[in-house]
Coordinates of N, CA and C and ligand atoms in Angstrom, one line a residue:
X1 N 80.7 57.6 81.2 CA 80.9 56.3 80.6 C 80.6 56.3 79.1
X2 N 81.5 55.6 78.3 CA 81.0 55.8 77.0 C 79.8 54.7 76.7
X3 N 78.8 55.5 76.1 CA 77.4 54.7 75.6 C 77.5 53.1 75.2
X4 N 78.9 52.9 74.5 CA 79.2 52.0 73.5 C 79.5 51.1 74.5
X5 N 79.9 51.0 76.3 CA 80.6 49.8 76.7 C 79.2 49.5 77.9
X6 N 77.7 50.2 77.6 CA 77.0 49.8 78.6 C 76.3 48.6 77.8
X7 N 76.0 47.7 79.0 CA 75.3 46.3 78.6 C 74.4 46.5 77.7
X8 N 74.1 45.7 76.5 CA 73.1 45.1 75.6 C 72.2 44.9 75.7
X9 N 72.8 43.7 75.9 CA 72.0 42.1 76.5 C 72.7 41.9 77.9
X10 N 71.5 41.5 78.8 CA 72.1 41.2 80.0 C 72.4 39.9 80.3
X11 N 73.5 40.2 81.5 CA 74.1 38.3 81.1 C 73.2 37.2 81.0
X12 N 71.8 37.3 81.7 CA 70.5 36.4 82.4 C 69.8 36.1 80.7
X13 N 70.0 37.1 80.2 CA 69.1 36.5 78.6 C 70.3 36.1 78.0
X14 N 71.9 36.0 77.8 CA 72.8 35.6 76.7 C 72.4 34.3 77.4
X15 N 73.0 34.3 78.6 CA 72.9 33.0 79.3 C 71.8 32.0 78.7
X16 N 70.5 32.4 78.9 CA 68.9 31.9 78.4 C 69.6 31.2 77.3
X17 N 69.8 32.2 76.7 CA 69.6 32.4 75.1 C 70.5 30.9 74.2
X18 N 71.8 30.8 74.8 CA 72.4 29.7 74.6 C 72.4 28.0 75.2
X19 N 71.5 28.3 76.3 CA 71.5 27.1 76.6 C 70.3 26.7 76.1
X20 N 69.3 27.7 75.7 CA 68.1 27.6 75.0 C 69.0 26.7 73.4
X21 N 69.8 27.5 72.7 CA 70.6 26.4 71.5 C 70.8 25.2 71.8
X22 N 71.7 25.1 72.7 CA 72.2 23.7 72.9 C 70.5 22.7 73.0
X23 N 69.5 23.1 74.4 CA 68.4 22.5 74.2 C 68.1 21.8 73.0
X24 N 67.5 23.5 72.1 CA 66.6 23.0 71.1 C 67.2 21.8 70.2
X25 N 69.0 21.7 69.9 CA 69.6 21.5 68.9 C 69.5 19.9 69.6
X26 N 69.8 19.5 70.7 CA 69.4 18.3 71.4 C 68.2 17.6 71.3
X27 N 66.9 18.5 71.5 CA 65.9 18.1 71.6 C 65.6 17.5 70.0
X28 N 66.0 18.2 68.6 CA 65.8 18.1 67.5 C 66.1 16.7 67.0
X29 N 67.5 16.7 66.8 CA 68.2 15.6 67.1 C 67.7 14.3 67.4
X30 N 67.3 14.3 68.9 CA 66.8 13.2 69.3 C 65.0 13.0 68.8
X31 N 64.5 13.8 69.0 CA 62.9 14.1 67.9 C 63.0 13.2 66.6
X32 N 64.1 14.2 65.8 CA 64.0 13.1 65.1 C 63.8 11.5 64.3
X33 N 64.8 11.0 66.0 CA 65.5 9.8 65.6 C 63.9 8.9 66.5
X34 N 63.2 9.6 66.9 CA 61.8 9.2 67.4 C 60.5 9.3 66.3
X35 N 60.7 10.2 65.8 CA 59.8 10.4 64.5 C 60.0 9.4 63.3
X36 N 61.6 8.8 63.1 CA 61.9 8.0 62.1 C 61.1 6.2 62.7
X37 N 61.2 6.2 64.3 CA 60.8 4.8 64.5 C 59.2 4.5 64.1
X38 N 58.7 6.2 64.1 CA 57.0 5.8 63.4 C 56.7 6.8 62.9
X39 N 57.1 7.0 61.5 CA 56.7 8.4 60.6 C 55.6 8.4 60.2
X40 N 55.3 9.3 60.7 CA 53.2 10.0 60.3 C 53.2 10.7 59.2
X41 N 54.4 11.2 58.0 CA 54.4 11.7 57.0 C 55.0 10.9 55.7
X42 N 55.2 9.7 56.0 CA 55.3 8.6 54.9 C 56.8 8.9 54.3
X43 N 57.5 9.6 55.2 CA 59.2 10.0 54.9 C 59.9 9.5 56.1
X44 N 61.4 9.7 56.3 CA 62.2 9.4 57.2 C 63.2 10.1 57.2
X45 N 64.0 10.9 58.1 CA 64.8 12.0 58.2 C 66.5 10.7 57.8
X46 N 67.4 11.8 57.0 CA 68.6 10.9 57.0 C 69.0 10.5 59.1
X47 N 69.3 8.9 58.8 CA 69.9 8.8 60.5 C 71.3 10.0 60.7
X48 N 71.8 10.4 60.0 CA 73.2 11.0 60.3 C 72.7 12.1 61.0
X49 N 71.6 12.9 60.9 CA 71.0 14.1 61.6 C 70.9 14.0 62.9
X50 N 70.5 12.8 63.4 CA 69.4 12.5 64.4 C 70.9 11.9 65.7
X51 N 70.2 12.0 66.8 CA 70.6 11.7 68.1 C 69.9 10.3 68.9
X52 N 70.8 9.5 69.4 CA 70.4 8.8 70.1 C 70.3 7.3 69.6
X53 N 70.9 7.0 68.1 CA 71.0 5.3 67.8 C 69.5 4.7 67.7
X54 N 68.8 5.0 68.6 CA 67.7 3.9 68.5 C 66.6 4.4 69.1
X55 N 65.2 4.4 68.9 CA 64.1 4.6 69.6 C 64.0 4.9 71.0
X56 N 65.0 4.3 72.1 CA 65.0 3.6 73.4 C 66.1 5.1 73.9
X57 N 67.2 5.3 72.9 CA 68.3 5.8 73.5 C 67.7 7.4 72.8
X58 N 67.3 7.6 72.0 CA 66.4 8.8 71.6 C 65.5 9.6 72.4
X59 N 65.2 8.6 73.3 CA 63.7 8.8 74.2 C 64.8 9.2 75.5
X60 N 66.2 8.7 75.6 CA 66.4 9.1 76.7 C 66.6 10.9 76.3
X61 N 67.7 11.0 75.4 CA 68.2 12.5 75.3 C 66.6 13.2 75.2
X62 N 65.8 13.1 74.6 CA 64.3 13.8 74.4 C 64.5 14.2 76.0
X63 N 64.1 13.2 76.4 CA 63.4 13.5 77.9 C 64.7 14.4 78.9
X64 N 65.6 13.9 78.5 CA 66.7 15.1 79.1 C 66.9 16.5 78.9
X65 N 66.7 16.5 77.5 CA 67.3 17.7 77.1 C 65.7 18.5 77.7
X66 N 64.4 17.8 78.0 CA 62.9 18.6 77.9 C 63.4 19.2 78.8
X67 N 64.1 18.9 80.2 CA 64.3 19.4 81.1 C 64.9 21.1 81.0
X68 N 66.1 20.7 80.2 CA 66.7 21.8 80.2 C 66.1 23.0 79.8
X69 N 64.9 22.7 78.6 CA 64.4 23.6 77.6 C 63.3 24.3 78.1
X70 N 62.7 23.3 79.4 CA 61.7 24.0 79.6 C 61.8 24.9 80.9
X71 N 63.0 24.6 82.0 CA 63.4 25.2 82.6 C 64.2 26.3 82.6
X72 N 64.7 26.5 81.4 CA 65.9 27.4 81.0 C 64.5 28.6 80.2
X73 N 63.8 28.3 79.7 CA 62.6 28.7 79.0 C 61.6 29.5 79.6
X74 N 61.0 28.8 81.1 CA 60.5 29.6 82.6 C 61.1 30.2 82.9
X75 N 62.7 30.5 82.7 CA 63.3 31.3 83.0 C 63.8 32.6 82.4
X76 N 63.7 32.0 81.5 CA 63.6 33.5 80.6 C 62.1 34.1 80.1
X77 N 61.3 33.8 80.2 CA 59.9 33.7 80.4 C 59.5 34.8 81.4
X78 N 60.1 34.2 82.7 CA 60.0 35.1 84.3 C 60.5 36.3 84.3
X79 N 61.7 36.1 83.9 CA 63.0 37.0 83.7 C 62.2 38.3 83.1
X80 N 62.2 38.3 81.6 CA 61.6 39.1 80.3 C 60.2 39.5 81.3
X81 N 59.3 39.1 82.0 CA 58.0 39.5 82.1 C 58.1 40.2 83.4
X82 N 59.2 40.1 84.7 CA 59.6 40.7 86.0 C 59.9 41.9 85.6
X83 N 60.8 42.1 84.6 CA 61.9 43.4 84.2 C 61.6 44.3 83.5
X84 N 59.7 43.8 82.9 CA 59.4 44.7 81.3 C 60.1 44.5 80.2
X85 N 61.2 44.4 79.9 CA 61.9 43.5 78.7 C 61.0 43.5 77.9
X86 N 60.2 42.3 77.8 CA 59.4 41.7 76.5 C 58.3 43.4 76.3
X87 N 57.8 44.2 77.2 CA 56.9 45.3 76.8 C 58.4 46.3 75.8
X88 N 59.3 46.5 76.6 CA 60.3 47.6 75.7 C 60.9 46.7 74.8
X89 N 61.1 45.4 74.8 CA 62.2 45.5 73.9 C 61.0 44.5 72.2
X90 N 59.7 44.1 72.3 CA 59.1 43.0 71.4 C 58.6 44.1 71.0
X91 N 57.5 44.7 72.1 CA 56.4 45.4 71.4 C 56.5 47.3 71.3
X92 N 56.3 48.0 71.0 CA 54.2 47.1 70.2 C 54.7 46.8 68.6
X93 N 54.1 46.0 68.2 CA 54.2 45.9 66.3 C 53.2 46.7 66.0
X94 N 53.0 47.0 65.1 CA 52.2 47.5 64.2 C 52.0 47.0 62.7
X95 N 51.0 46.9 62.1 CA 50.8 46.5 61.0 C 51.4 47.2 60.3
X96 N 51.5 48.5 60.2 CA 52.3 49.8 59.6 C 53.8 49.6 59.3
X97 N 54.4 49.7 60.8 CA 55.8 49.2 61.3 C 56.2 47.9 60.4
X98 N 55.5 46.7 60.9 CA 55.7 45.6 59.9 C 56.3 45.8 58.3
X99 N 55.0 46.4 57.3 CA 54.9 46.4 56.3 C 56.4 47.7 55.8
X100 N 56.5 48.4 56.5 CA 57.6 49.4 56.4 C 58.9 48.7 56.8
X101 N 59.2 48.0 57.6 CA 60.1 47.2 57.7 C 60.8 46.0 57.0
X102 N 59.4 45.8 56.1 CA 59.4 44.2 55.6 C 60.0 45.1 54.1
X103 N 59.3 46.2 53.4 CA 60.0 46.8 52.2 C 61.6 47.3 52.7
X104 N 61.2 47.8 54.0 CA 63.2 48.1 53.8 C 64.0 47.0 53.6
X105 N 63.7 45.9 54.3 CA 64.6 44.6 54.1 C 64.8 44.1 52.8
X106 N 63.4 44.2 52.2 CA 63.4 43.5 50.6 C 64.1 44.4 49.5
X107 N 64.3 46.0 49.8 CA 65.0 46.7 49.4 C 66.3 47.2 50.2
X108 N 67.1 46.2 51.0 CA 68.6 46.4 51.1 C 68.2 47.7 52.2
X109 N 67.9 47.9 52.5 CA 67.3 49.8 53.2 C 67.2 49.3 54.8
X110 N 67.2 47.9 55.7 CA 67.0 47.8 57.0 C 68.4 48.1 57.2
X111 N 67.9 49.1 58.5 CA 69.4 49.5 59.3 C 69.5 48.8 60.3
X112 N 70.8 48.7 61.2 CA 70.9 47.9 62.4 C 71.8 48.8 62.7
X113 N 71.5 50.4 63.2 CA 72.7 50.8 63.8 C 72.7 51.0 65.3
X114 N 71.2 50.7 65.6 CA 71.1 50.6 66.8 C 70.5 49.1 67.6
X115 N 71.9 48.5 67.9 CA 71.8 47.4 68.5 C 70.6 46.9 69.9
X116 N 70.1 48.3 70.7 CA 69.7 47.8 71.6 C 67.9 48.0 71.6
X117 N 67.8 48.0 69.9 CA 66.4 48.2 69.2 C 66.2 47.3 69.0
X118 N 65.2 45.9 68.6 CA 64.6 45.6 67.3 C 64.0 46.2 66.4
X119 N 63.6 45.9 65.0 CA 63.1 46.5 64.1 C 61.7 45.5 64.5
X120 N 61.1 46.1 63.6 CA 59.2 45.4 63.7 C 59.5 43.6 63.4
X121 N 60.2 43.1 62.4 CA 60.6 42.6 61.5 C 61.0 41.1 62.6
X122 N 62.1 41.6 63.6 CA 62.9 41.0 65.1 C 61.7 40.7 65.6
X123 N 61.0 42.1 66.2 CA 59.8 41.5 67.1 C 58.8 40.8 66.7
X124 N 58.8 40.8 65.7 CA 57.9 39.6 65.4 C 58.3 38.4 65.0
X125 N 59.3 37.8 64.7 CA 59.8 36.8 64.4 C 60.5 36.1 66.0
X126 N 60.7 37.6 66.9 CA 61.1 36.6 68.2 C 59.8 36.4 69.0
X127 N 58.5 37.3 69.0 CA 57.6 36.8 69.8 C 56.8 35.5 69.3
X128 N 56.9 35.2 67.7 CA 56.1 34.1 66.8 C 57.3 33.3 67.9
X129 N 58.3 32.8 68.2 CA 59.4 31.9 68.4 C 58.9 31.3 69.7
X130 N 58.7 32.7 70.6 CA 58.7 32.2 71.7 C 56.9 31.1 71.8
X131 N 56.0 31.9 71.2 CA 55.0 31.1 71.2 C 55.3 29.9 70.3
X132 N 55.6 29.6 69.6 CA 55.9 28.7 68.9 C 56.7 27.2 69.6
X133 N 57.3 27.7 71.0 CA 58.3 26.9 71.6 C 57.0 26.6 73.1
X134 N 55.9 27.8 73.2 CA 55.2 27.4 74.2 C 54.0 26.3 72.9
X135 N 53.9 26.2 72.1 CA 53.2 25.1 71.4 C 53.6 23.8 71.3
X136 N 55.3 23.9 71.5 CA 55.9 22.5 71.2 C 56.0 21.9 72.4
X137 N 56.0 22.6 73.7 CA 56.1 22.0 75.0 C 54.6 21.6 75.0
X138 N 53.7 22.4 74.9 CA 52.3 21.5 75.4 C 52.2 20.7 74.4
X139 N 52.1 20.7 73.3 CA 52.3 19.5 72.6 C 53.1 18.0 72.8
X140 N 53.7 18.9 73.7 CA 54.9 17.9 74.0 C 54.4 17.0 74.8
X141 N 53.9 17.8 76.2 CA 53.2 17.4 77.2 C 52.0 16.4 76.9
X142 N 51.0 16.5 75.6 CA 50.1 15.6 75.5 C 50.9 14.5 74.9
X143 N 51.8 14.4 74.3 CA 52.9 13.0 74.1 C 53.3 12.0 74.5
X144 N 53.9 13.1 76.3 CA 54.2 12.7 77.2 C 53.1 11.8 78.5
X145 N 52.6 12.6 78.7 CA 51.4 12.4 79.6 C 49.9 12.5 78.9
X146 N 49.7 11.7 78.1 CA 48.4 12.4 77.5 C 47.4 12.0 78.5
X147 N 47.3 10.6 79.1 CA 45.8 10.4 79.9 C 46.1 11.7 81.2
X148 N 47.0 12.5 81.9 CA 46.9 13.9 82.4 C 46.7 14.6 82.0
X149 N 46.5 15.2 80.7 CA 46.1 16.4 79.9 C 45.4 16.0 79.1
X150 N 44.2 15.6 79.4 CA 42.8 15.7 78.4 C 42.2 16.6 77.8
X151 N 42.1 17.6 78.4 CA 41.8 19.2 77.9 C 42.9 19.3 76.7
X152 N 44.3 19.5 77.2 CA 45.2 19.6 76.0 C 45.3 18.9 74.5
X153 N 44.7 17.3 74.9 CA 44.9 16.1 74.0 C 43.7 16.5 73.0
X154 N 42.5 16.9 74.0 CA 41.0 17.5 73.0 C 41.4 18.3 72.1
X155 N 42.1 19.5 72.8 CA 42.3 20.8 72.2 C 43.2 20.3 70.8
X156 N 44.2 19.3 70.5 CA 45.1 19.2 69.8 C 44.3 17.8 68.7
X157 N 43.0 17.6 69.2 CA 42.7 16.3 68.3 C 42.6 15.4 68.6
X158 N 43.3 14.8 69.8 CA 44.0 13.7 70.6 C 45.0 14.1 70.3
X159 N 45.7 12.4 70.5 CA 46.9 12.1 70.5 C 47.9 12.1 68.9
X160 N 47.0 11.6 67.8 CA 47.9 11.7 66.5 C 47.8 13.2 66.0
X161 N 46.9 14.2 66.7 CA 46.6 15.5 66.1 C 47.7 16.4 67.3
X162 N 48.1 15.8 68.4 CA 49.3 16.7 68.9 C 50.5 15.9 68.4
X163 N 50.4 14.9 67.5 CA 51.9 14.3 67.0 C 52.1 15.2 65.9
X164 N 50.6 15.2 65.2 CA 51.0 16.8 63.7 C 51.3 18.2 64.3
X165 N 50.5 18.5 65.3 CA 50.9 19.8 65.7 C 52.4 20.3 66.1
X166 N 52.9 19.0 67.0 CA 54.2 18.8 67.2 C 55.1 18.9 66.1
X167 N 55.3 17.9 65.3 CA 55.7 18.2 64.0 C 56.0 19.3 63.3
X168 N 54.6 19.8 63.2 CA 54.6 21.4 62.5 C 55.4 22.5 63.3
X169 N 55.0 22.5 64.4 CA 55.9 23.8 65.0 C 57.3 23.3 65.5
X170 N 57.6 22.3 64.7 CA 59.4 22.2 65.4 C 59.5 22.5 63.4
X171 N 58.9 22.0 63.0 CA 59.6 22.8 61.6 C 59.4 23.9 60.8
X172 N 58.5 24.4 61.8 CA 58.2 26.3 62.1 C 60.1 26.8 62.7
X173 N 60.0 26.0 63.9 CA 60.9 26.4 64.2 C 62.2 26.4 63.5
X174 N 62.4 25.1 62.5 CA 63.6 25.0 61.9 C 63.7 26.4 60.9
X175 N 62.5 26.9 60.5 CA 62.2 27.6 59.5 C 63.0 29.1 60.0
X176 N 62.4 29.1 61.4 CA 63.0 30.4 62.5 C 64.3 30.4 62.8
X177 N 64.9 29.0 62.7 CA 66.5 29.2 63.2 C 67.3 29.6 61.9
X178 N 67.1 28.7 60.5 CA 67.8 29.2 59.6 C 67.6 30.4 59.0
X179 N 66.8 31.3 59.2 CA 66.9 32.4 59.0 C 67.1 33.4 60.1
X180 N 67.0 33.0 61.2 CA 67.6 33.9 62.3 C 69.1 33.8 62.0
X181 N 69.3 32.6 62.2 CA 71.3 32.5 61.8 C 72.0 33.0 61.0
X182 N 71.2 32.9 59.7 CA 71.4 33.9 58.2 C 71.8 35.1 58.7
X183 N 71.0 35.3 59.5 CA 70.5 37.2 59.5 C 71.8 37.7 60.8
X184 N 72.2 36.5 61.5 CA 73.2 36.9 62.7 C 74.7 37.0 62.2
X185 N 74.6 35.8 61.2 CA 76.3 36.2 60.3 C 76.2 37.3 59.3
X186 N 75.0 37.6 58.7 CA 75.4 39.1 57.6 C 74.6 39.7 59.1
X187 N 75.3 40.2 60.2 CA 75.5 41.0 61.0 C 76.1 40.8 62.2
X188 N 77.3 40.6 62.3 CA 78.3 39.8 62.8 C 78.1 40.9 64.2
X189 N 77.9 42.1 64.2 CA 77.9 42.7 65.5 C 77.3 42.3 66.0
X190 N 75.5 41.9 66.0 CA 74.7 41.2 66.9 C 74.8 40.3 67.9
X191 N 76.0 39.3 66.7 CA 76.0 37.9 67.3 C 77.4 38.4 68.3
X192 N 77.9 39.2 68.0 CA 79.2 39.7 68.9 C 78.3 40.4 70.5
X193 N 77.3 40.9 69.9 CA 76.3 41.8 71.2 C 76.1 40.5 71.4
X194 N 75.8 39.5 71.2 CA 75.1 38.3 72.2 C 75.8 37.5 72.9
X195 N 77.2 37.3 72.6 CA 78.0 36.7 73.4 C 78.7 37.5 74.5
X196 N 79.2 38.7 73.8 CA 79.8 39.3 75.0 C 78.6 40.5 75.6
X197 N 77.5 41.2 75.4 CA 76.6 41.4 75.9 C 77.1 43.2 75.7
X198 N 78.2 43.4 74.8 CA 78.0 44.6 74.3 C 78.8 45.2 73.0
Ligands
HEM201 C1 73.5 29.1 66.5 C2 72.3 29.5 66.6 C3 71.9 30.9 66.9 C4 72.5 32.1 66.8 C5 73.9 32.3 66.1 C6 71.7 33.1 67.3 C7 72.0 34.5 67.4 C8 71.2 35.5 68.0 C9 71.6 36.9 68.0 C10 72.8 37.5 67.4 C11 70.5 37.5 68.6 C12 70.4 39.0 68.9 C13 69.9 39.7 67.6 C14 70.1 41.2 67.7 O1 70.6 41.7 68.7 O2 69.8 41.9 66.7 C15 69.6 36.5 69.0 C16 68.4 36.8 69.6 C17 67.4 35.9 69.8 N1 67.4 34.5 69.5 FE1 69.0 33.5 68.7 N2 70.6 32.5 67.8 C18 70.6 31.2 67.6 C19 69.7 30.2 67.9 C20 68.4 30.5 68.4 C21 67.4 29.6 68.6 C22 67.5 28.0 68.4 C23 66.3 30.2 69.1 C24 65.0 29.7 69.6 C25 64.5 28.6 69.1 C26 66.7 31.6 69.2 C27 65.9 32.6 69.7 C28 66.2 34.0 69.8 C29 65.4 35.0 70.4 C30 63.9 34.7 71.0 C31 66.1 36.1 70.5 C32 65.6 37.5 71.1 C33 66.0 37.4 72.5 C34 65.4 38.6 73.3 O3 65.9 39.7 73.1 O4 64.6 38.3 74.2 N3 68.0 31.8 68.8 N4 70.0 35.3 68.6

């Protein structure tokens, strides 16, 4: 068989991987239009961003889309940690690796000719993601249920200190998507490896 037509990405992570989009881009959306009804940073996001009309109808898509994100998320979670995945394909970084990756990029010099690699550069920008998405669900969680998660609500401050924590790591995250997407159109193969999985 030729090298070039064996799987990528397996269907189980493209799969993940987009309905993880859809989630996040729902969950954002409606976040928003919930953060506008009581802004903790003395701003207000434009309404044309945001999902859901009103406080009431915001709170529903939030709570819908949580479902999706956090079950599609265990899933890929399970998936990556059953199969070794996340050991072959994240780690190990190195501090070395990093800094040698981070000058190829800044000097035009990162190669991508091998799609079924990351560079140091990937793996750390997708393992920061995934932790980053396990901060925003427990965060989430003391939001949601805070008098059940008192350990969590301590750990975060209470309750207005997991509303900043929350905050921060979804605009961590925004920070992770626009430059992940940058980096998927100036390399159009990738995003071709992630839909069709080779
Ligand atoms: C329209 C938006 C998006 C596009 C076009 C996109 C595209 C891609 C592509 C092309 C790859 C493979 C990179 C490669 O093979 O070099 C990838 C991997 C990945 N993306 Fe995205 N992505 C999007 C949104 C997101 C979002 C919202 C998240 C999370 C918040 C995310 C998290 C990841 C992660 C963690 C991986 C690595 C998956 C693994 O191998 O386990 N992506 N994405």
């Amino acid at each position: 068989m030729n090298p070039h037509d064996s799987v990528i990405h397996p269907s189980w992570l493209r799969l993940t991987h987009w309905i993880n989009v859809v989630a996040v881009v729902l969950m954002l959306m409606s976040g928003l239009r919930i953060f506008n009804a009581s802004p903790i940073w003395g701003f207000r996001v434009p309404e044309k961003i945001t999902l859901g009309d009103w406080l009431g109808g915001a709170l529903q898509w939030h709570f819908a889309a949580m479902w999706l994100l956090a079950v599609n998320g265990l899933l890929y979670l399970v998936l990556n940690l059953a199969t070794g995945r996340f050991r072959s394909k994240l780690l190990p970084i190195t501090p070395r690796s990093l800094l040698h990756d981070a000058r190829a990029a800044l000097t035009g010099h990162l190669a991508h000719d091998n799609l079924r690699e990351y560079n140091a550069l990937q793996r750390a920008a997708y393992l920061f993601i995934v932790l980053d998405l396990i901060v925003l669900v427990m965060s989430g969680l003391v939001l949601w249920k805070s008098v059940q998660f008192p350990l969590l609500r301590e750990l975060m401050a209470g309750y207005e200190g997991a509303r900043r924590v929350h905050f921060i790591a979804m605009g961590l995250l925004v920070a992770f998507v626009v430059g992940h997407v940058v980096m998927a159109l100036l390399v159009p193969k990738t995003l071709l490896a992630m839909i069709r999985g080779r």
